[in-house]
Amino acid sequence: MSVQQVDVTDEAAKLLRSLTDQHGPLMFHQSGGCCDGSSPMCYPVGDFRLGGSDHHLGDLHIEGLQDPIEVWMSQSQYEYWKHTHLTIDVVPGRGGGFSVEAPEGVRFLTRSRLLTDDEMKELNLIRG
């Protein structure tokens, strides 16, 4: 499958390389909570416990990193977002308290766009 539902900007990839050097392999969970809104929260692998209702959106393959960075969100939230392509970006500001970028003076941000009909067909979200 060539269509991915999640990607990362060059600036976010640069930060993720640095954070991986500091913390080891990382993963994202797209928050849907009241405190962080829709912030993608970044954790060292194993520090966030995934549940049976979490949906794997995809993996970020970043040049210079041995392991891909998995991206997850709750299945109930995925039902609202499944028709979108998400791009993880980084902007100045205060990150979520538990996300590894918080001390860096930046925060991860999810940008989204609707998937095209062809992309949705390839992802089996619509019949065609």
Steps between C-alpha positions, in 0.01 A plus 500: 500500500648835400244728666578587860267674743778667697814690411745740662647834396875541455516724808316245715724221365808700602363538854406131515858400412626713790235371740579140403866565584388618845219254579543197274228368265182711499131464419205739460148480633261754352339650806130565514490606862373823646838627619700476180224518241618324189871513573707204388673381816850354458626239745796266533387157382354318800413814700143520363284197539300422188163332535294268287298797376800688359536522123842493329497784244839420358873537545724799446817389321752773572839511335772439756280303739530124515147439626182651357288711734155345540196729506184394686161643601195362673260314273212730596701806401616326181135475394498881480844529334506200267427709189802722561873499438690622806836677494691540824670839515682695771433862602633731772311480826445288803459129435279261692632428847562132432625531142880480459530828307353705789838615643619611153272808477308350208199278455387249245190592302284293268402652168235322300346489155225285356611191316423492129252244367791301352683499834187387683451217248860384547454507880172302461299780658262510203418252230595576148 
